[in-house]
Amino acid sequence: MFSSTVENYLKAILVHGEGSGGEVMPMGALAEALDVSPGTVTTMVKALAGQGLLAHRPREGVKLTKAGRAAAAAVLRKHRLVETFLVTTLKMDWAGVHEEAEALEHAVSDRVLERIDELLGHPTVDPHGDPIPSAKGEMAGPGGASSSRLTLASCELKTQWSVARIRDQTPAFLNFIRDTGLKPGARVRVTRRDPAGGVVCCEVKGAGEAVIGLGEAGNIEVRK
Amino acid sequence: MFSSTVENYLKAILVHGEGSGGEVMPMGALAEALDVSPGTVTTMVKALAGQGLLAHRPREGVKLTKAGRAAAAAVLRKHRLVETFLVTTLKMDWAGVHEEAEALEHAVSDRVLERIDELLGHPTVDPHGDPIPSAKGEMAGPGGASSSRLTLASCELKTQWSVARIRDQTPAFLNFIRDTGLKPGARVRVTRRDPAGGVVCCEVKGAGEAVIGLGEAGNIEVRK
DNA sequence: AAATCAATTTTGATTGATCAAAATAATGTG
DNA sequence: CACATTATTTTGATCAATCAAAATTGATTT
Ligand SMILES: [Mn+2]
Ligand SMILES: [Mn+2]
Ligand SMILES: [Mn+2]
Ligand SMILES: [Mn+2]
């Protein structure tokens, strides 16, 4: 249906909105996200707007149309289900799965995805804790409604929390997360927080003590 | 490394050789296999020859070089392992897996393939009975040495045979094969063969009687 | 208001992959 | 051998996706 290139454009706009409440995405941000030149984005965006997939507000940015959002959600669903599959079924190191999924999301058919979803038992979040859009394209309120976006930098001390999502998904940080056991689902209790020294200490259920920078702690969302 | 297009060219030449003992593949056959125009093939072949992936004998055809064969074997390995995975792990209908694998073979990385191979227990043939090249690119003698290429049209009567490979891999024929139970691995005994009427009757272990045309029977290879 | 700056758009060009149609070469037929 | 047939190659063009560099625009300073 759509080329890999088009799918990547649409998905990038959707995930941008996920982080920053559905506003228009500036052309520069899109160019950055896709690692292409600004001029390329302008050209491409005009073509996609012509196809009714997105609205171009010149000198302002882009916004997905209904059709564009549906297509983007389908790609994002593939991406996140594939990531989950790679980690759960194929036992791959989760620091690398994003890159793999970046290619597979364009090659996995709806029929194959269907089977993967089934095999995994219809998961609702991926290994990083990001929500998996439903087959109908519904996104479980990601940046918005659900939780109040607490993190290890802001949650109450000495209470049991559950790691919900890792914001910084660079391989290096993900490896650190793996090593400390602070993966989504892990139960954690912040024992001490020192804003002056910029250090957060916590107790990870089943994985012992973990010390982490305050800024980094702000990239680990918790819940409950 | 190589584009999907290049991978498809190389694989097509390799599988052609599989069927017809390693000779040069005529340009027309390649155009046919890839469903592109002859002129496109000429252009592309000259480019690939320039990259040392194949040898172009003008007005004659193409032949893979060492490097080309290695690359082609890697793609074919991906294709066949993916097919096996789709059937075995994802329980997909085997009549459709070829098409799926045609796309996935270009998106599955070596690391992912590694895990799939592991998960499947290092299979040596795909669901159609075609040999899966090894990780080093070695092809288990496909059209050649191994068996004497017996089929349901030529094997001895009243003996137990094992279905080894389905030559005609069109969805329609594969569906027929599924319905009769004559899949690779099935045990079968030819009870009657009528060359005049063009009919072959056989007894499929665990799936009852099956009647099949003589020509069609020649597309079902047996062994043992 | 004028000058400056950063973001965006325009312009002109390139690359990979393709096609249709014309030109050419090899092969078979009378 | 001359002609017809077929396979292959050449030619000239298109399309998607991209870039670098120049032009434009809107906003921010002075
Ligand atoms: Mn992608
Ligand atoms: Mn993810
Ligand atoms: Mn393919
Ligand atoms: Mn196969």
PDB file of C-alpha atoms in Angstrom, chain A residues 13-201:
ATOM      1  CA  ILE A  13       4.625  12.298  13.067  1.00  0.00           C
ATOM      2  CA  LEU A  14       2.429  10.054  15.189  1.00  0.00           C
ATOM      3  CA  VAL A  15       5.105   9.292  17.775  1.00  0.00           C
ATOM      4  CA  HIS A  16       6.016  12.959  17.928  1.00  0.00           C
ATOM      5  CA  GLY A  17       2.423  13.708  18.843  1.00  0.00           C
ATOM      6  CA  GLU A  18       2.541  10.907  21.408  1.00  0.00           C
ATOM      7  CA  GLY A  19       5.209  12.789  23.297  1.00  0.00           C
ATOM      8  CA  SER A  20       3.891  16.320  22.777  1.00  0.00           C
ATOM      9  CA  GLY A  21       0.125  16.361  22.890  1.00  0.00           C
ATOM     10  CA  GLY A  22      -0.948  16.069  19.280  1.00  0.00           C
ATOM     11  CA  GLU A  23       0.243  19.482  18.093  1.00  0.00           C
ATOM     12  CA  VAL A  24       1.741  20.146  14.705  1.00  0.00           C
ATOM     13  CA  MET A  25       5.214  18.766  14.158  1.00  0.00           C
ATOM     14  CA  PRO A  26       7.695  21.328  12.815  1.00  0.00           C
ATOM     15  CA  MET A  27       9.372  20.405   9.547  1.00  0.00           C
ATOM     16  CA  GLY A  28      12.763  20.567  11.178  1.00  0.00           C
ATOM     17  CA  ALA A  29      11.796  18.045  13.826  1.00  0.00           C
ATOM     18  CA  LEU A  30      10.552  15.691  11.153  1.00  0.00           C
ATOM     19  CA  ALA A  31      13.752  16.070   9.158  1.00  0.00           C
ATOM     20  CA  GLU A  32      15.683  15.362  12.332  1.00  0.00           C
ATOM     21  CA  ALA A  33      13.613  12.313  13.233  1.00  0.00           C
ATOM     22  CA  LEU A  34      13.978  10.807   9.773  1.00  0.00           C
ATOM     23  CA  ASP A  35      17.562  11.899   9.283  1.00  0.00           C
ATOM     24  CA  VAL A  36      16.953  13.566   5.945  1.00  0.00           C
ATOM     25  CA  SER A  37      17.466  17.151   4.818  1.00  0.00           C
ATOM     26  CA  PRO A  38      14.784  19.805   5.473  1.00  0.00           C
ATOM     27  CA  GLY A  39      14.178  20.304   1.781  1.00  0.00           C
ATOM     28  CA  THR A  40      13.453  16.637   1.353  1.00  0.00           C
ATOM     29  CA  VAL A  41      10.830  16.814   4.050  1.00  0.00           C
ATOM     30  CA  THR A  42       9.122  19.826   2.507  1.00  0.00           C
ATOM     31  CA  THR A  43       8.878  18.039  -0.828  1.00  0.00           C
ATOM     32  CA  MET A  44       7.652  14.813   0.663  1.00  0.00           C
ATOM     33  CA  VAL A  45       5.163  16.490   2.955  1.00  0.00           C
ATOM     34  CA  LYS A  46       3.572  18.302   0.068  1.00  0.00           C
ATOM     35  CA  ALA A  47       3.172  15.011  -1.755  1.00  0.00           C
ATOM     36  CA  LEU A  48       1.642  13.310   1.268  1.00  0.00           C
ATOM     37  CA  ALA A  49      -0.665  16.253   1.871  1.00  0.00           C
ATOM     38  CA  GLY A  50      -1.758  15.849  -1.744  1.00  0.00           C
ATOM     39  CA  GLN A  51      -2.651  12.256  -0.916  1.00  0.00           C
ATOM     40  CA  GLY A  52      -4.744  13.363   2.009  1.00  0.00           C
ATOM     41  CA  LEU A  53      -2.514  11.745   4.597  1.00  0.00           C
ATOM     42  CA  LEU A  54      -1.519  14.909   6.361  1.00  0.00           C
ATOM     43  CA  ALA A  55      -2.158  18.614   6.561  1.00  0.00           C
ATOM     44  CA  HIS A  56       0.670  20.972   5.784  1.00  0.00           C
ATOM     45  CA  ARG A  57       0.597  24.369   7.501  1.00  0.00           C
ATOM     46  CA  PRO A  58       3.373  26.187   5.596  1.00  0.00           C
ATOM     47  CA  ARG A  59       6.115  27.615   7.817  1.00  0.00           C
ATOM     48  CA  GLU A  60       4.352  25.937  10.712  1.00  0.00           C
ATOM     49  CA  GLY A  61       4.514  22.187  10.465  1.00  0.00           C
ATOM     50  CA  VAL A  62       2.510  19.043   9.744  1.00  0.00           C
ATOM     51  CA  LYS A  63      -0.383  17.248  11.348  1.00  0.00           C
ATOM     52  CA  LEU A  64      -1.867  13.855  10.471  1.00  0.00           C
ATOM     53  CA  THR A  65      -5.298  13.616   8.924  1.00  0.00           C
ATOM     54  CA  LYS A  66      -7.725  10.894   9.947  1.00  0.00           C
ATOM     55  CA  ALA A  67      -6.468   8.656   7.162  1.00  0.00           C
ATOM     56  CA  GLY A  68      -2.866   9.467   7.959  1.00  0.00           C
ATOM     57  CA  ARG A  69      -3.310   8.680  11.626  1.00  0.00           C
ATOM     58  CA  ALA A  70      -4.913   5.348  10.853  1.00  0.00           C
ATOM     59  CA  ALA A  71      -2.047   4.367   8.577  1.00  0.00           C
ATOM     60  CA  ALA A  72       0.504   5.565  11.111  1.00  0.00           C
ATOM     61  CA  ALA A  73      -1.156   3.658  13.935  1.00  0.00           C
ATOM     62  CA  ALA A  74      -1.040   0.476  11.869  1.00  0.00           C
ATOM     63  CA  VAL A  75       2.694   0.890  11.353  1.00  0.00           C
ATOM     64  CA  LEU A  76       3.312   1.742  14.989  1.00  0.00           C
ATOM     65  CA  ARG A  77       1.300  -1.302  16.002  1.00  0.00           C
ATOM     66  CA  LYS A  78       3.496  -3.455  13.801  1.00  0.00           C
ATOM     67  CA  HIS A  79       6.612  -1.870  15.215  1.00  0.00           C
ATOM     68  CA  ARG A  80       5.691  -2.447  18.822  1.00  0.00           C
ATOM     69  CA  LEU A  81       4.221  -5.897  18.394  1.00  0.00           C
ATOM     70  CA  VAL A  82       7.329  -6.923  16.506  1.00  0.00           C
ATOM     71  CA  GLU A  83       9.528  -5.555  19.285  1.00  0.00           C
ATOM     72  CA  THR A  84       7.525  -7.521  21.819  1.00  0.00           C
ATOM     73  CA  PHE A  85       7.762 -10.635  19.688  1.00  0.00           C
ATOM     74  CA  LEU A  86      11.515 -10.306  19.302  1.00  0.00           C
ATOM     75  CA  VAL A  87      12.008 -10.004  23.044  1.00  0.00           C
ATOM     76  CA  THR A  88       9.407 -12.486  24.217  1.00  0.00           C
ATOM     77  CA  THR A  89       9.484 -15.209  21.603  1.00  0.00           C
ATOM     78  CA  LEU A  90      12.928 -14.920  20.097  1.00  0.00           C
ATOM     79  CA  LYS A  91      14.626 -13.927  23.365  1.00  0.00           C
ATOM     80  CA  MET A  92      16.585 -11.119  21.779  1.00  0.00           C
ATOM     81  CA  ASP A  93      18.400  -8.478  23.750  1.00  0.00           C
ATOM     82  CA  TRP A  94      15.931  -5.662  24.103  1.00  0.00           C
ATOM     83  CA  ALA A  95      18.507  -2.939  23.484  1.00  0.00           C
ATOM     84  CA  GLY A  96      18.637  -3.939  19.830  1.00  0.00           C
ATOM     85  CA  VAL A  97      15.042  -4.679  19.001  1.00  0.00           C
ATOM     86  CA  HIS A  98      14.083  -1.143  18.025  1.00  0.00           C
ATOM     87  CA  GLU A  99      16.440  -1.174  15.091  1.00  0.00           C
ATOM     88  CA  GLU A 100      15.228  -4.586  13.967  1.00  0.00           C
ATOM     89  CA  ALA A 101      11.597  -3.529  14.216  1.00  0.00           C
ATOM     90  CA  GLU A 102      12.372  -0.412  12.218  1.00  0.00           C
ATOM     91  CA  ALA A 103      12.858  -2.631   9.174  1.00  0.00           C
ATOM     92  CA  LEU A 104      10.398  -5.419   9.964  1.00  0.00           C
ATOM     93  CA  GLU A 105       7.473  -3.055  10.487  1.00  0.00           C
ATOM     94  CA  HIS A 106       7.394  -2.556   6.708  1.00  0.00           C
ATOM     95  CA  ALA A 107       7.611  -6.217   5.771  1.00  0.00           C
ATOM     96  CA  VAL A 108       5.233  -7.877   8.209  1.00  0.00           C
ATOM     97  CA  SER A 109       1.806  -8.320   6.635  1.00  0.00           C
ATOM     98  CA  ASP A 110      -1.460  -7.915   8.499  1.00  0.00           C
ATOM     99  CA  ARG A 111      -1.945 -11.667   8.425  1.00  0.00           C
ATOM    100  CA  VAL A 112       1.441 -12.337   9.965  1.00  0.00           C
ATOM    101  CA  LEU A 113       0.888  -9.630  12.541  1.00  0.00           C
ATOM    102  CA  GLU A 114      -2.406 -11.217  13.443  1.00  0.00           C
ATOM    103  CA  ARG A 115      -0.644 -14.475  14.262  1.00  0.00           C
ATOM    104  CA  ILE A 116       2.073 -12.734  16.248  1.00  0.00           C
ATOM    105  CA  ASP A 117      -0.501 -10.835  18.261  1.00  0.00           C
ATOM    106  CA  GLU A 118      -2.290 -14.092  18.971  1.00  0.00           C
ATOM    107  CA  LEU A 119       0.908 -15.883  19.953  1.00  0.00           C
ATOM    108  CA  LEU A 120       1.779 -13.110  22.395  1.00  0.00           C
ATOM    109  CA  GLY A 121      -1.690 -13.023  23.903  1.00  0.00           C
ATOM    110  CA  HIS A 122      -2.660  -9.541  22.690  1.00  0.00           C
ATOM    111  CA  PRO A 123      -0.172  -7.471  24.671  1.00  0.00           C
ATOM    112  CA  THR A 124      -0.979  -3.808  25.278  1.00  0.00           C
ATOM    113  CA  VAL A 125       2.508  -2.467  25.866  1.00  0.00           C
ATOM    114  CA  ASP A 126       5.845  -3.154  24.217  1.00  0.00           C
ATOM    115  CA  PRO A 127       9.104  -4.047  26.000  1.00  0.00           C
ATOM    116  CA  HIS A 128       9.867  -0.379  26.663  1.00  0.00           C
ATOM    117  CA  GLY A 129       6.456   0.179  28.171  1.00  0.00           C
ATOM    118  CA  ASP A 130       5.069   2.055  25.168  1.00  0.00           C
ATOM    119  CA  PRO A 131       1.405   1.379  24.360  1.00  0.00           C
ATOM    120  CA  ILE A 132       0.582  -0.849  21.384  1.00  0.00           C
ATOM    121  CA  PRO A 133      -2.215   0.624  19.238  1.00  0.00           C
ATOM    122  CA  SER A 134      -5.169  -1.701  18.842  1.00  0.00           C
ATOM    123  CA  ALA A 135      -6.027  -3.336  15.532  1.00  0.00           C
ATOM    124  CA  LYS A 136      -8.588  -0.573  15.013  1.00  0.00           C
ATOM    125  CA  GLY A 137      -5.911   2.046  15.483  1.00  0.00           C
ATOM    126  CA  GLU A 138      -6.891   3.134  18.973  1.00  0.00           C
ATOM    127  CA  MET A 139      -3.989   4.396  20.988  1.00  0.00           C
ATOM    128  CA  ALA A 140      -4.180   3.790  24.714  1.00  0.00           C
ATOM    129  CA  GLY A 141      -3.732   7.366  25.945  1.00  0.00           C
ATOM    130  CA  PRO A 142       0.075   7.462  25.988  1.00  0.00           C
ATOM    131  CA  GLY A 143       1.350  10.906  26.917  1.00  0.00           C
ATOM    132  CA  GLY A 144      -1.982  11.921  28.285  1.00  0.00           C
ATOM    133  CA  ALA A 145      -4.781  10.692  30.448  1.00  0.00           C
ATOM    134  CA  SER A 146      -3.908   7.311  31.949  1.00  0.00           C
ATOM    135  CA  SER A 147      -1.253   8.003  34.585  1.00  0.00           C
ATOM    136  CA  SER A 148       0.107  11.250  35.937  1.00  0.00           C
ATOM    137  CA  ARG A 149       3.547  10.551  34.518  1.00  0.00           C
ATOM    138  CA  LEU A 150       5.381   9.890  37.743  1.00  0.00           C
ATOM    139  CA  THR A 151       9.052   8.974  37.495  1.00  0.00           C
ATOM    140  CA  LEU A 152      11.755   7.756  39.805  1.00  0.00           C
ATOM    141  CA  ALA A 153      12.717  11.425  40.088  1.00  0.00           C
ATOM    142  CA  SER A 154       9.289  12.502  41.314  1.00  0.00           C
ATOM    143  CA  CYS A 155       7.533   9.591  42.989  1.00  0.00           C
ATOM    144  CA  GLU A 156       6.992   9.240  46.696  1.00  0.00           C
ATOM    145  CA  LEU A 157       9.843   7.745  48.735  1.00  0.00           C
ATOM    146  CA  LYS A 158       9.694   4.381  50.459  1.00  0.00           C
ATOM    147  CA  THR A 159       6.623   3.285  48.540  1.00  0.00           C
ATOM    148  CA  GLN A 160       6.424   0.281  46.214  1.00  0.00           C
ATOM    149  CA  TRP A 161       6.210   1.362  42.580  1.00  0.00           C
ATOM    150  CA  SER A 162       6.104  -0.534  39.357  1.00  0.00           C
ATOM    151  CA  VAL A 163       8.306   0.561  36.442  1.00  0.00           C
ATOM    152  CA  ALA A 164       5.920   1.533  33.646  1.00  0.00           C
ATOM    153  CA  ARG A 165       7.996   2.908  30.835  1.00  0.00           C
ATOM    154  CA  ILE A 166      11.509   3.858  29.798  1.00  0.00           C
ATOM    155  CA  ARG A 167      11.613   7.252  28.090  1.00  0.00           C
ATOM    156  CA  ASP A 168      15.217   7.280  26.996  1.00  0.00           C
ATOM    157  CA  GLN A 169      15.449   4.389  24.579  1.00  0.00           C
ATOM    158  CA  THR A 170      19.040   4.743  23.480  1.00  0.00           C
ATOM    159  CA  PRO A 171      20.836   1.389  23.521  1.00  0.00           C
ATOM    160  CA  ALA A 172      23.264   2.591  26.180  1.00  0.00           C
ATOM    161  CA  PHE A 173      20.512   3.566  28.577  1.00  0.00           C
ATOM    162  CA  LEU A 174      18.557   0.417  27.862  1.00  0.00           C
ATOM    163  CA  ASN A 175      21.612  -1.658  28.659  1.00  0.00           C
ATOM    164  CA  PHE A 176      21.953   0.196  31.926  1.00  0.00           C
ATOM    165  CA  ILE A 177      18.313  -0.508  32.656  1.00  0.00           C
ATOM    166  CA  ARG A 178      18.788  -4.191  31.913  1.00  0.00           C
ATOM    167  CA  ASP A 179      21.785  -4.339  34.231  1.00  0.00           C
ATOM    168  CA  THR A 180      19.963  -2.673  37.105  1.00  0.00           C
ATOM    169  CA  GLY A 181      16.831  -4.716  36.541  1.00  0.00           C
ATOM    170  CA  LEU A 182      14.707  -1.568  36.240  1.00  0.00           C
ATOM    171  CA  LYS A 183      12.719  -2.916  33.297  1.00  0.00           C
ATOM    172  CA  PRO A 184       9.008  -2.248  32.838  1.00  0.00           C
ATOM    173  CA  GLY A 185       7.149  -4.392  35.343  1.00  0.00           C
ATOM    174  CA  ALA A 186       9.937  -4.363  37.919  1.00  0.00           C
ATOM    175  CA  ARG A 187       8.908  -3.429  41.476  1.00  0.00           C
ATOM    176  CA  VAL A 188      10.958  -0.640  42.917  1.00  0.00           C
ATOM    177  CA  ARG A 189      11.195   1.471  46.063  1.00  0.00           C
ATOM    178  CA  VAL A 190      13.143   4.760  46.185  1.00  0.00           C
ATOM    179  CA  THR A 191      15.129   4.747  49.404  1.00  0.00           C
ATOM    180  CA  ARG A 192      16.897   8.078  49.108  1.00  0.00           C
ATOM    181  CA  ARG A 193      16.906  11.066  46.781  1.00  0.00           C
ATOM    182  CA  ASP A 194      19.630  13.726  46.926  1.00  0.00           C
ATOM    183  CA  PRO A 195      18.807  16.674  44.657  1.00  0.00           C
ATOM    184  CA  ALA A 196      22.028  18.492  45.597  1.00  0.00           C
ATOM    185  CA  GLY A 197      24.233  15.566  44.656  1.00  0.00           C
ATOM    186  CA  GLY A 198      21.871  14.549  41.842  1.00  0.00           C
ATOM    187  CA  VAL A 199      21.594  10.946  42.983  1.00  0.00           C
ATOM    188  CA  VAL A 200      18.678   8.582  43.431  1.00  0.00           C
ATOM    189  CA  CYS A 201      19.009   5.303  45.310  1.00  0.00           C
TER     190      CYS A 201
END
